[in-house]
Tab-separated table of C-alpha atoms and ligand atoms in Angstrom:
chain	number	residue	atom	x	y	z
A	1	MET	CA	-62.822	114.041	51.319
A	2	PHE	CA	-59.176	114.203	52.219
A	3	PRO	CA	-56.963	116.245	50.493
A	4	VAL	CA	-55.148	113.176	49.202
A	5	GLU	CA	-58.276	111.889	47.928
A	6	ARG	CA	-59.135	114.768	46.039
A	7	GLN	CA	-55.441	114.997	44.623
A	8	ASN	CA	-56.281	111.633	42.996
A	9	ARG	CA	-59.555	112.673	41.710
A	10	ILE	CA	-57.727	115.816	40.346
A	11	ARG	CA	-55.231	113.376	38.694
A	12	GLU	CA	-57.783	111.286	37.252
A	13	LEU	CA	-59.507	114.415	35.753
A	14	ILE	CA	-56.476	116.039	34.487
A	15	ALA	CA	-55.364	112.913	32.705
A	16	LYS	CA	-58.645	112.422	31.254
A	17	HIS	CA	-59.240	115.934	30.052
A	18	GLN	CA	-55.792	117.211	29.963
A	19	ASN	CA	-56.846	120.515	30.944
A	20	MET	CA	-59.079	121.827	33.573
A	21	LYS	CA	-60.161	125.030	34.895
A	22	ILE	CA	-59.975	125.796	38.518
A	23	SER	CA	-63.286	126.914	38.542
A	24	ASP	CA	-64.431	123.439	37.026
A	25	LEU	CA	-62.453	121.450	39.743
A	26	SER	CA	-63.891	123.514	42.398
A	27	GLU	CA	-67.337	122.697	41.337
A	28	ILE	CA	-66.629	119.094	40.368
A	29	LEU	CA	-65.256	118.461	43.925
A	30	ASP	CA	-67.288	120.721	45.662
A	31	VAL	CA	-64.681	122.675	47.412
A	32	SER	CA	-63.373	126.515	47.210
A	33	GLU	CA	-61.076	127.491	44.598
A	34	MET	CA	-58.508	128.306	47.286
A	35	THR	CA	-58.565	124.540	48.378
A	36	ILE	CA	-57.950	123.507	44.708
A	37	HIS	CA	-55.115	126.088	44.557
A	38	ARG	CA	-53.629	124.263	47.440
A	39	ASP	CA	-54.400	120.557	46.178
A	40	ILE	CA	-52.945	121.418	42.979
A	41	LYS	CA	-49.634	122.963	44.230
A	42	PRO	CA	-47.844	119.431	44.736
A	43	LEU	CA	-48.743	118.146	41.442
A	44	ILE	CA	-47.163	121.125	40.265
A	45	ASP	CA	-43.985	120.802	42.102
A	46	GLU	CA	-43.318	117.275	40.890
A	47	GLY	CA	-44.076	118.300	37.496
A	48	TYR	CA	-47.250	116.156	36.898
A	49	VAL	CA	-49.005	119.679	35.443
A	50	THR	CA	-48.428	123.143	34.666
A	51	LYS	CA	-50.185	125.871	35.559
A	52	THR	CA	-51.982	127.977	32.990
A	53	PHE	CA	-54.322	131.137	33.072
A	54	GLY	CA	-57.226	129.848	35.359
A	55	GLY	CA	-56.300	126.431	35.186
A	56	ILE	CA	-54.071	123.579	34.895
A	57	THR	CA	-52.636	121.351	32.144
A	58	LEU	CA	-51.374	117.735	31.929
A	59	LYS	CA	-47.373	118.143	31.216
A	60	TYR	CA	-46.932	114.230	30.676
A	61	ALA	CA	-48.792	112.992	27.929
A	62	PRO	CA	-50.044	109.148	28.813
A	63	ALA	CA	-47.122	106.823	27.682
A	64	PRO	CA	-47.870	105.231	24.158
A	65	PRO	CA	-48.825	101.645	23.977
A	66	VAL	CA	-45.847	99.314	24.042
A	67	ALA	CA	-45.201	97.432	20.659
A	68	SER	CA	-43.221	94.470	20.696
A	69	GLU	CA	-40.380	96.320	18.784
A	70	ASP	CA	-39.801	98.518	21.919
A	71	HIS	CA	-38.319	95.400	23.594
A	72	CYS	CA	-34.755	94.310	22.963
A	73	ILE	CA	-34.745	91.210	20.668
A	74	VAL	CA	-32.046	89.638	22.833
A	75	CYS	CA	-32.405	90.555	26.417
A	76	HIS	CA	-35.979	92.025	26.513
A	77	LYS	CA	-35.041	95.380	27.811
A	78	THR	CA	-37.006	98.417	26.699
A	79	ILE	CA	-35.281	99.881	23.808
A	80	ASN	CA	-33.851	103.390	24.608
A	81	GLU	CA	-33.987	104.875	20.649
A	82	LYS	CA	-30.405	106.374	21.256
A	83	LEU	CA	-28.946	103.407	21.636
A	84	ALA	CA	-30.772	101.109	19.380
A	85	TYR	CA	-29.349	98.441	17.086
A	86	ARG	CA	-31.471	97.567	14.093
A	87	ILE	CA	-31.136	94.553	12.000
A	88	ILE	CA	-32.791	94.274	8.723
A	89	LEU	CA	-33.586	90.912	7.578
A	90	SER	CA	-34.813	89.659	3.979
A	91	GLY	CA	-38.418	90.182	3.218
A	92	SER	CA	-37.829	93.796	4.942
A	93	LYS	CA	-38.083	92.313	8.342
A	94	THR	CA	-36.563	94.258	10.903
A	95	GLU	CA	-35.168	93.193	14.709
A	96	THR	CA	-34.455	95.574	17.416
A	97	ALA	CA	-31.662	95.504	19.865
A	98	CYS	CA	-31.420	97.533	22.819
A	99	CYS	CA	-27.671	98.405	22.137
A	100	ALA	CA	-24.623	97.257	20.169
A	101	HIS	CA	-23.928	94.899	22.565
A	102	CYS	CA	-27.092	93.115	22.089
A	103	GLY	CA	-27.367	93.969	18.442
A	104	LEU	CA	-23.913	92.287	17.728
A	105	ILE	CA	-24.935	88.894	19.378
A	106	ARG	CA	-28.051	88.740	17.532
A	107	HIS	CA	-26.205	89.952	14.185
A	108	HIS	CA	-23.896	86.980	15.090
A	109	GLN	CA	-26.629	84.482	15.800
A	110	LEU	CA	-28.468	85.743	12.230
A	111	ASN	CA	-25.264	85.657	10.099
A	112	ASP	CA	-25.830	85.635	6.489
A	113	GLU	CA	-29.850	86.223	7.275
A	114	ALA	CA	-29.157	89.639	8.289
A	115	VAL	CA	-28.964	92.173	5.360
A	116	GLN	CA	-28.155	95.171	6.761
A	117	ALA	CA	-27.952	96.898	10.064
A	118	LEU	CA	-28.374	100.197	11.310
A	119	CYS	CA	-27.067	101.727	14.748
A	120	TYR	CA	-26.558	105.411	15.929
A	121	ASP	CA	-23.739	107.808	16.016
A	122	PHE	CA	-23.454	107.733	19.849
A	123	LEU	CA	-22.440	111.992	19.477
A	124	CYS	CA	-24.897	113.130	16.900
A	125	GLN	CA	-27.264	110.612	16.917
A	126	THR	CA	-26.994	110.198	12.978
A	127	THR	CA	-28.030	106.832	11.538
A	128	ILE	CA	-25.196	104.688	10.570
A	129	SER	CA	-24.625	101.312	8.864
A	130	SER	CA	-23.308	99.082	11.470
A	131	SER	CA	-20.645	97.541	8.985
A	132	LEU	CA	-19.222	100.877	8.794
A	133	ALA	CA	-19.234	102.157	12.306
A	134	THR	CA	-16.431	102.320	14.566
A	135	TYR	CA	-17.014	100.565	17.899
A	136	VAL	CA	-15.605	101.532	21.143
A	137	MET	CA	-15.351	99.230	24.296
A	138	ASP	CA	-14.258	99.174	27.577
A	139	THR	CA	-14.854	103.201	28.240
A	140	SER	CA	-15.390	104.601	31.492
A	141	ILE	CA	-18.709	106.261	30.693
A	142	ASN	CA	-21.646	104.261	31.749
A	143	ILE	CA	-24.437	104.256	29.060
A	144	GLY	CA	-26.749	102.399	31.434
A	145	CYS	CA	-27.397	99.543	28.749
A	146	CYS	CA	-25.783	95.911	28.831
A	147	GLN	CA	-22.303	95.110	29.823
A	148	PRO	CA	-19.878	94.972	28.410
A	149	GLN	CA	-21.003	98.214	26.768
A	150	ILE	CA	-20.409	98.795	22.992
A	151	LEU	CA	-20.732	102.277	21.867
A	152	THR	CA	-21.054	103.264	17.813
A	153	PHE	CA	-19.468	106.064	16.079
A	154	ASN	CA	-19.921	107.355	12.656
A	155	LEU	CA	-16.424	108.663	12.262
A	156	LYS	CA	-13.243	106.767	13.540
A	157	GLU	CA	-11.857	110.279	14.424
A	158	HIS	CA	-14.786	110.846	16.996
A	159	ALA	CA	-14.414	107.595	18.395
A	160	GLU	CA	-10.724	108.295	19.017
A	161	LYS	CA	-11.375	111.902	20.386
A	162	PHE	CA	-13.717	110.099	22.704
A	163	VAL	CA	-11.279	107.147	24.027
A	164	LYS	CA	-8.691	110.079	24.732
A	165	GLY	CA	-11.547	111.744	26.857
A	166	PHE	CA	-13.258	108.764	28.357
A	167	GLY	CA	-10.752	105.683	27.811
A	168	GLY	CA	-11.622	102.471	25.935
A	169	SER	CA	-10.553	100.417	22.764
A	170	ILE	CA	-11.579	101.003	19.278
A	171	TYR	CA	-12.845	98.237	17.014
A	172	THR	CA	-14.022	97.779	13.462
A	173	PHE	CA	-17.362	96.042	13.080
A	174	GLU	CA	-15.702	92.429	12.570
A	175	GLU	CA	-13.487	93.011	15.568
A	176	ALA	CA	-16.285	94.249	17.536
A	177	LEU	CA	-18.560	91.199	16.640
A	178	GLU	CA	-15.818	88.842	17.247
A	179	LYS	CA	-14.566	90.397	20.802
A	180	ASN	CA	-18.364	90.649	21.706
A	181	ILE	CA	-18.865	86.732	21.276
A	182	LYS	CA	-15.717	85.974	23.052
A	183	MET	CA	-16.853	87.915	26.014
A	184	GLN	CA	-20.019	86.326	25.914
A	185	GLY	CA	-18.711	82.819	25.973
A	186	LYS	CA	-17.062	83.774	29.757
A	187	HIS	CA	-20.549	84.602	31.462
A	188	CYS	CA	-23.483	83.914	29.248
A	189	PRO	CA	-27.000	85.106	29.917
A	190	HIS	CA	-27.985	85.481	26.274
A	191	SER	CA	-26.726	82.754	24.314
A	192	ASN	CA	-30.013	80.322	25.017
A	193	SER	CA	-32.663	83.169	23.553
A	194	SER	CA	-34.696	81.708	20.902
A	195	SER	CA	-35.973	84.173	18.404
B	201	ZN	ZN1	-30.464	93.786	24.804
B	202	ZN	ZN1	-28.250	96.901	25.871
């Protein structure tokens, strides 16, 4: 067996068992413990496993199964919880958008059907009601989600400080909603999305 094959085998074993002893690996793979130590070195270096006393342990738990809610209702991007915009509909149904950009598009589409919407404060990560949030657009910071970017803040004061440092303009919920829809009109990849 080549070292690479052994390493793949070790990956499989550690993914299954979470923890493995060096002595057990050496027995299973029928090589010396010295060889196992050499084999696991790259796995440790890349952060796949960490070394424990006499063994190794899996560093990253396998990713949880993807629920439909993990994808943006508008653009189907995987949702990053820190940026998520959640719309609560009547009958306690919820819809989740990847960021305030998509959230506001969907919110506009739903109009009166949306009972409430929640988003996160960009600085503190606290949950805020989107209708009370302060919105920042055209900032220089790249949040890595949809363009044009929209950031949400709990306090207007924080938004103002943020804009001083990173640029951008401040909007209320209604203003942001309107501006976002207008911007969509220009280049319009989202407007044909169905629910
Ligand atoms: Zn989206
Ligand atoms: Zn987005």
